[in-house]
Amino acid sequence: GGCGRILVNGHYLGGMIEAAVRDLPGVSFQNEEEELGTGGGLRRALTWCGPEPLLVVNGDICHNVDVSALYTRHLASGNDVTMALHDLPRFNTVRVRGGRVTGFDPAAVGDGTLAFTGIHVVNPGLLDRIPAKGFHHIIDLYAEVARREGNIGFVRVDGCFWHDIGTPSDYLALHERLLSSAVPPGLPLARPRESWLLDPEADLAGDVHLSGWGCLGRARVGSGAVLHDCVVWDRAVIPAGARHEGVLLAA
């Protein structure tokens, strides 16, 4: 299997995202001139969707969840929505009972709650309930459906690799996880026994000292610079003698 068509939705820095996906076969870009939220963007995408269920994946996660199995389970379930959930206390806000999602509670604690991975399959007809214009949070719709109709199912994906990268600190933590430990094949950056990844076009002075873990793009690093547990983006310039630890460095 596989996805025949992919739609990437973007708002903040949309032009950069569009440029990144422009030449990818089968990939289209939908730009939000005003922020529409997790529901408003999907509602706008209905003109692009066909009648088949839509696989939705947040753009700020790194994972190896089996989305094909999730999609197959959804087709067999008769549900309007099937969510991929796991037990991750930091994000456990989804209330479940039996095979159904029963509600969403940002203050949820204890048994009977799981975390939403940001991966779900939804029937396009359900998205018609979202207002055609303006900001909308998809979880608001899902909470209503769970309360009134009870036909939101879920698949547990405990044990899969999953990491949120919605903040700079989480972004750095992902690099540490990928570069400092054994991870499943196929994930980005994963290289056995190689704690620093260097772009072949990186310009490093001869006495630069790299320690810990890190990733260095097409950047320039001056003489005597020390980098420990860092990510350096393309076009960044690190002055001679600079010392950095645990940071993201950009142009």
Tab-separated table of C-alpha atoms in Angstrom:
chain	number	residue	atom	x	y	z
A	1	GLY	CA	0.000	0.000	0.000
A	2	GLY	CA	0.914	3.616	0.422
A	3	CYS	CA	-0.521	7.093	-0.022
A	4	GLY	CA	-1.364	8.030	-3.576
A	5	ARG	CA	-1.820	11.697	-2.682
A	6	ILE	CA	-0.444	13.764	0.176
A	7	LEU	CA	-1.550	17.247	1.238
A	8	VAL	CA	0.770	19.318	3.420
A	9	ASN	CA	-0.994	22.120	5.283
A	10	GLY	CA	0.984	25.111	6.489
A	11	HIS	CA	0.579	28.571	7.970
A	12	TYR	CA	3.649	29.845	9.823
A	13	LEU	CA	6.603	30.030	7.381
A	14	GLY	CA	4.297	28.540	4.756
A	15	GLY	CA	6.499	29.712	1.895
A	16	MET	CA	9.459	27.735	3.218
A	17	ILE	CA	7.327	24.623	3.664
A	18	GLU	CA	5.910	24.959	0.163
A	19	ALA	CA	9.417	25.271	-1.287
A	20	ALA	CA	10.518	22.147	0.596
A	21	VAL	CA	7.712	19.964	-0.818
A	22	ARG	CA	7.226	21.595	-4.232
A	23	ASP	CA	9.131	18.965	-6.220
A	24	LEU	CA	7.921	15.881	-4.347
A	25	PRO	CA	5.724	13.658	-6.551
A	26	GLY	CA	2.139	13.295	-5.381
A	27	VAL	CA	2.507	16.041	-2.759
A	28	SER	CA	0.380	19.200	-2.754
A	29	PHE	CA	0.588	22.209	-0.444
A	30	GLN	CA	-2.301	24.066	1.185
A	31	ASN	CA	-1.418	27.499	2.542
A	32	GLU	CA	-3.376	29.098	5.374
A	33	GLU	CA	-3.225	32.870	4.977
A	34	GLU	CA	-4.921	33.080	8.375
A	35	GLU	CA	-4.411	30.402	11.025
A	36	LEU	CA	-7.275	27.904	10.843
A	37	GLY	CA	-6.274	25.453	13.562
A	38	THR	CA	-6.165	21.669	13.481
A	39	GLY	CA	-9.808	21.483	12.410
A	40	GLY	CA	-10.123	24.481	10.111
A	41	GLY	CA	-7.284	23.283	7.895
A	42	LEU	CA	-8.896	19.863	7.530
A	43	ARG	CA	-12.251	21.443	6.718
A	44	ARG	CA	-10.652	23.494	3.966
A	45	ALA	CA	-8.970	20.346	2.611
A	46	LEU	CA	-12.361	18.738	1.886
A	47	THR	CA	-12.258	20.148	-1.647
A	48	TRP	CA	-9.063	18.122	-2.162
A	49	CYS	CA	-10.264	14.932	-0.429
A	50	GLY	CA	-12.014	12.035	-2.063
A	51	PRO	CA	-14.686	9.890	-0.378
A	52	GLU	CA	-12.195	7.569	1.319
A	53	PRO	CA	-11.072	8.094	4.943
A	54	LEU	CA	-8.284	10.591	5.460
A	55	LEU	CA	-5.063	9.719	7.302
A	56	VAL	CA	-3.993	12.758	9.323
A	57	VAL	CA	-0.511	13.101	10.841
A	58	ASN	CA	0.762	16.073	12.825
A	59	GLY	CA	3.793	17.721	11.270
A	60	ASP	CA	5.777	18.146	14.491
A	61	ILE	CA	6.362	14.512	15.483
A	62	CYS	CA	8.957	11.870	14.647
A	63	HIS	CA	7.608	8.325	14.784
A	64	ASN	CA	7.492	4.840	13.284
A	65	VAL	CA	3.820	4.106	14.004
A	66	ASP	CA	2.353	1.583	11.532
A	67	VAL	CA	-0.132	3.912	9.840
A	68	SER	CA	-1.166	1.205	7.359
A	69	ALA	CA	-2.368	-1.002	10.220
A	70	LEU	CA	-4.184	1.965	11.751
A	71	TYR	CA	-5.931	2.687	8.461
A	72	THR	CA	-6.924	-0.959	8.000
A	73	ARG	CA	-8.347	-1.083	11.531
A	74	HIS	CA	-10.372	2.046	10.842
A	75	LEU	CA	-11.885	0.593	7.661
A	76	ALA	CA	-13.030	-2.486	9.568
A	77	SER	CA	-14.359	-0.587	12.588
A	78	GLY	CA	-17.267	1.440	11.254
A	79	ASN	CA	-16.077	4.386	13.352
A	80	ASP	CA	-15.998	7.986	12.201
A	81	VAL	CA	-12.527	8.403	13.717
A	82	THR	CA	-9.766	6.034	14.784
A	83	MET	CA	-6.964	7.546	16.867
A	84	ALA	CA	-3.480	6.168	17.521
A	85	LEU	CA	-2.943	6.341	21.300
A	86	HIS	CA	-0.228	5.317	23.709
A	87	ASP	CA	0.619	5.602	27.390
A	88	LEU	CA	2.840	8.663	27.833
A	89	PRO	CA	2.024	10.386	31.150
A	90	ARG	CA	3.243	13.806	29.993
A	91	PHE	CA	0.470	13.877	27.382
A	92	ASN	CA	-2.180	11.528	28.852
A	93	THR	CA	-5.373	13.557	28.348
A	94	VAL	CA	-7.584	11.172	26.334
A	95	ARG	CA	-10.168	9.237	28.360
A	96	VAL	CA	-10.913	5.731	27.104
A	97	ARG	CA	-13.155	2.863	28.109
A	98	GLY	CA	-13.264	-0.458	26.350
A	99	GLY	CA	-12.482	0.195	22.707
A	100	ARG	CA	-13.844	3.732	22.650
A	101	VAL	CA	-12.608	7.245	23.310
A	102	THR	CA	-14.976	8.781	25.849
A	103	GLY	CA	-13.578	12.279	26.272
A	104	PHE	CA	-10.666	14.693	26.415
A	105	ASP	CA	-9.449	16.281	29.622
A	106	PRO	CA	-6.303	18.467	29.807
A	107	ALA	CA	-6.222	17.856	33.564
A	108	ALA	CA	-6.737	14.093	33.351
A	109	VAL	CA	-4.641	11.933	35.655
A	110	GLY	CA	-4.620	8.293	36.726
A	111	ASP	CA	-6.061	5.210	35.094
A	112	GLY	CA	-8.235	5.309	32.023
A	113	THR	CA	-6.273	7.968	30.114
A	114	LEU	CA	-3.876	7.712	27.196
A	115	ALA	CA	-1.922	10.142	25.031
A	116	PHE	CA	-2.878	11.148	21.498
A	117	THR	CA	0.013	10.638	19.097
A	118	GLY	CA	-1.270	13.214	16.605
A	119	ILE	CA	-2.044	10.388	14.154
A	120	HIS	CA	-5.649	9.592	13.282
A	121	VAL	CA	-7.941	8.436	10.490
A	122	VAL	CA	-11.169	10.369	9.941
A	123	ASN	CA	-14.093	10.019	7.565
A	124	PRO	CA	-14.414	13.142	5.393
A	125	GLY	CA	-18.149	13.398	6.080
A	126	LEU	CA	-17.451	14.167	9.728
A	127	LEU	CA	-15.363	17.187	8.758
A	128	ASP	CA	-18.449	18.812	7.227
A	129	ARG	CA	-19.500	19.681	10.782
A	130	ILE	CA	-16.598	22.113	11.079
A	131	PRO	CA	-17.453	25.710	10.094
A	132	ALA	CA	-16.285	26.474	6.556
A	133	LYS	CA	-14.363	29.551	7.701
A	134	GLY	CA	-12.323	30.515	10.718
A	135	PHE	CA	-10.239	28.819	13.379
A	136	HIS	CA	-11.342	25.461	14.745
A	137	HIS	CA	-9.722	22.910	17.045
A	138	ILE	CA	-10.363	19.342	15.838
A	139	ILE	CA	-10.421	17.989	19.399
A	140	ASP	CA	-13.512	20.123	20.080
A	141	LEU	CA	-15.338	18.198	17.346
A	142	TYR	CA	-13.999	14.860	18.561
A	143	ALA	CA	-15.119	15.628	22.127
A	144	GLU	CA	-18.638	16.303	20.860
A	145	VAL	CA	-18.709	13.095	18.818
A	146	ALA	CA	-17.378	11.040	21.741
A	147	ARG	CA	-20.038	12.467	24.028
A	148	ARG	CA	-23.036	12.215	21.693
A	149	GLU	CA	-22.363	9.311	19.354
A	150	GLY	CA	-19.534	7.353	20.932
A	151	ASN	CA	-18.032	6.216	17.634
A	152	ILE	CA	-14.428	7.298	18.056
A	153	GLY	CA	-12.195	4.255	18.308
A	154	PHE	CA	-8.503	3.921	18.944
A	155	VAL	CA	-5.505	1.690	18.389
A	156	ARG	CA	-2.816	1.460	21.055
A	157	VAL	CA	0.687	1.884	19.661
A	158	ASP	CA	2.705	1.458	22.865
A	159	GLY	CA	6.297	0.513	22.127
A	160	CYS	CA	6.534	2.475	18.888
A	161	PHE	CA	9.164	5.156	18.543
A	162	TRP	CA	7.434	8.522	19.052
A	163	HIS	CA	8.841	11.925	19.901
A	164	ASP	CA	7.216	15.347	19.917
A	165	ILE	CA	9.280	18.140	18.343
A	166	GLY	CA	6.939	21.065	18.930
A	167	THR	CA	9.471	23.069	20.967
A	168	PRO	CA	13.211	23.775	20.559
A	169	SER	CA	13.997	21.735	23.679
A	170	ASP	CA	12.042	18.752	22.355
A	171	TYR	CA	13.754	19.172	18.981
A	172	LEU	CA	17.158	18.933	20.640
A	173	ALA	CA	16.039	16.013	22.801
A	174	LEU	CA	15.026	14.124	19.659
A	175	HIS	CA	18.508	14.551	18.193
A	176	GLU	CA	20.043	13.283	21.412
A	177	ARG	CA	17.756	10.274	21.357
A	178	LEU	CA	18.513	9.443	17.727
A	179	LEU	CA	22.269	10.003	17.940
A	180	SER	CA	23.011	8.590	21.385
A	181	SER	CA	21.075	5.333	21.504
A	182	ALA	CA	20.005	2.404	19.381
A	183	VAL	CA	16.840	3.249	17.466
A	184	PRO	CA	14.809	1.307	14.902
A	185	PRO	CA	16.013	1.532	11.287
A	186	GLY	CA	14.401	3.974	8.916
A	187	LEU	CA	14.216	6.901	11.313
A	188	PRO	CA	16.007	10.140	10.351
A	189	LEU	CA	19.556	10.732	11.581
A	190	ALA	CA	19.903	7.279	13.101
A	191	ARG	CA	23.495	6.148	12.555
A	192	PRO	CA	25.014	3.336	14.629
A	193	ARG	CA	28.191	4.302	16.496
A	194	GLU	CA	28.231	7.827	15.041
A	195	SER	CA	27.339	10.531	17.539
A	196	TRP	CA	28.021	13.512	15.241
A	197	LEU	CA	26.603	13.858	11.730
A	198	LEU	CA	28.476	16.276	9.481
A	199	ASP	CA	27.313	17.581	6.138
A	200	PRO	CA	30.023	16.977	3.501
A	201	GLU	CA	29.878	20.703	2.673
A	202	ALA	CA	30.410	21.866	6.266
A	203	ASP	CA	33.437	24.198	6.590
A	204	LEU	CA	35.337	23.338	9.771
A	205	ALA	CA	38.655	24.738	10.882
A	206	GLY	CA	41.225	22.080	11.657
A	207	ASP	CA	41.139	22.505	15.442
A	208	VAL	CA	37.369	22.490	16.018
A	209	HIS	CA	36.420	20.233	18.944
A	210	LEU	CA	33.156	18.255	18.727
A	211	SER	CA	31.998	16.245	21.738
A	212	GLY	CA	28.881	14.516	23.004
A	213	TRP	CA	26.371	14.286	20.171
A	214	GLY	CA	25.405	16.679	17.414
A	215	CYS	CA	24.391	17.459	13.873
A	216	LEU	CA	26.195	19.987	11.671
A	217	GLY	CA	24.769	21.229	8.388
A	218	ARG	CA	26.360	23.362	5.676
A	219	ALA	CA	27.776	25.762	8.239
A	220	ARG	CA	31.118	27.454	8.946
A	221	VAL	CA	32.872	26.786	12.257
A	222	GLY	CA	35.874	28.898	13.211
A	223	SER	CA	39.198	27.911	14.703
A	224	GLY	CA	39.153	26.607	18.261
A	225	ALA	CA	35.370	26.449	18.528
A	226	VAL	CA	33.950	23.861	20.928
A	227	LEU	CA	30.540	22.285	20.315
A	228	HIS	CA	28.960	19.803	22.721
A	229	ASP	CA	25.452	18.356	22.255
A	230	CYS	CA	24.467	20.853	19.558
A	231	VAL	CA	22.501	21.095	16.320
A	232	VAL	CA	23.885	23.555	13.774
A	233	TRP	CA	21.728	24.486	10.801
A	234	ASP	CA	22.801	25.336	7.260
A	235	ARG	CA	24.419	28.762	6.752
A	236	ALA	CA	25.167	29.246	10.451
A	237	VAL	CA	28.529	30.847	11.249
A	238	ILE	CA	30.240	29.870	14.515
A	239	PRO	CA	33.044	32.351	15.369
A	240	ALA	CA	36.540	31.261	16.269
A	241	GLY	CA	36.854	30.302	19.905
A	242	ALA	CA	33.108	30.059	20.516
A	243	ARG	CA	31.875	27.499	23.042
A	244	HIS	CA	28.336	26.081	22.872
A	245	GLU	CA	26.601	23.294	24.761
A	246	GLY	CA	23.076	21.937	24.407
A	247	VAL	CA	21.808	24.526	21.928
A	248	LEU	CA	20.373	24.931	18.445
A	249	LEU	CA	22.461	27.275	16.286
A	250	ALA	CA	20.974	28.910	13.196
A	251	ALA	CA	22.048	31.517	10.633
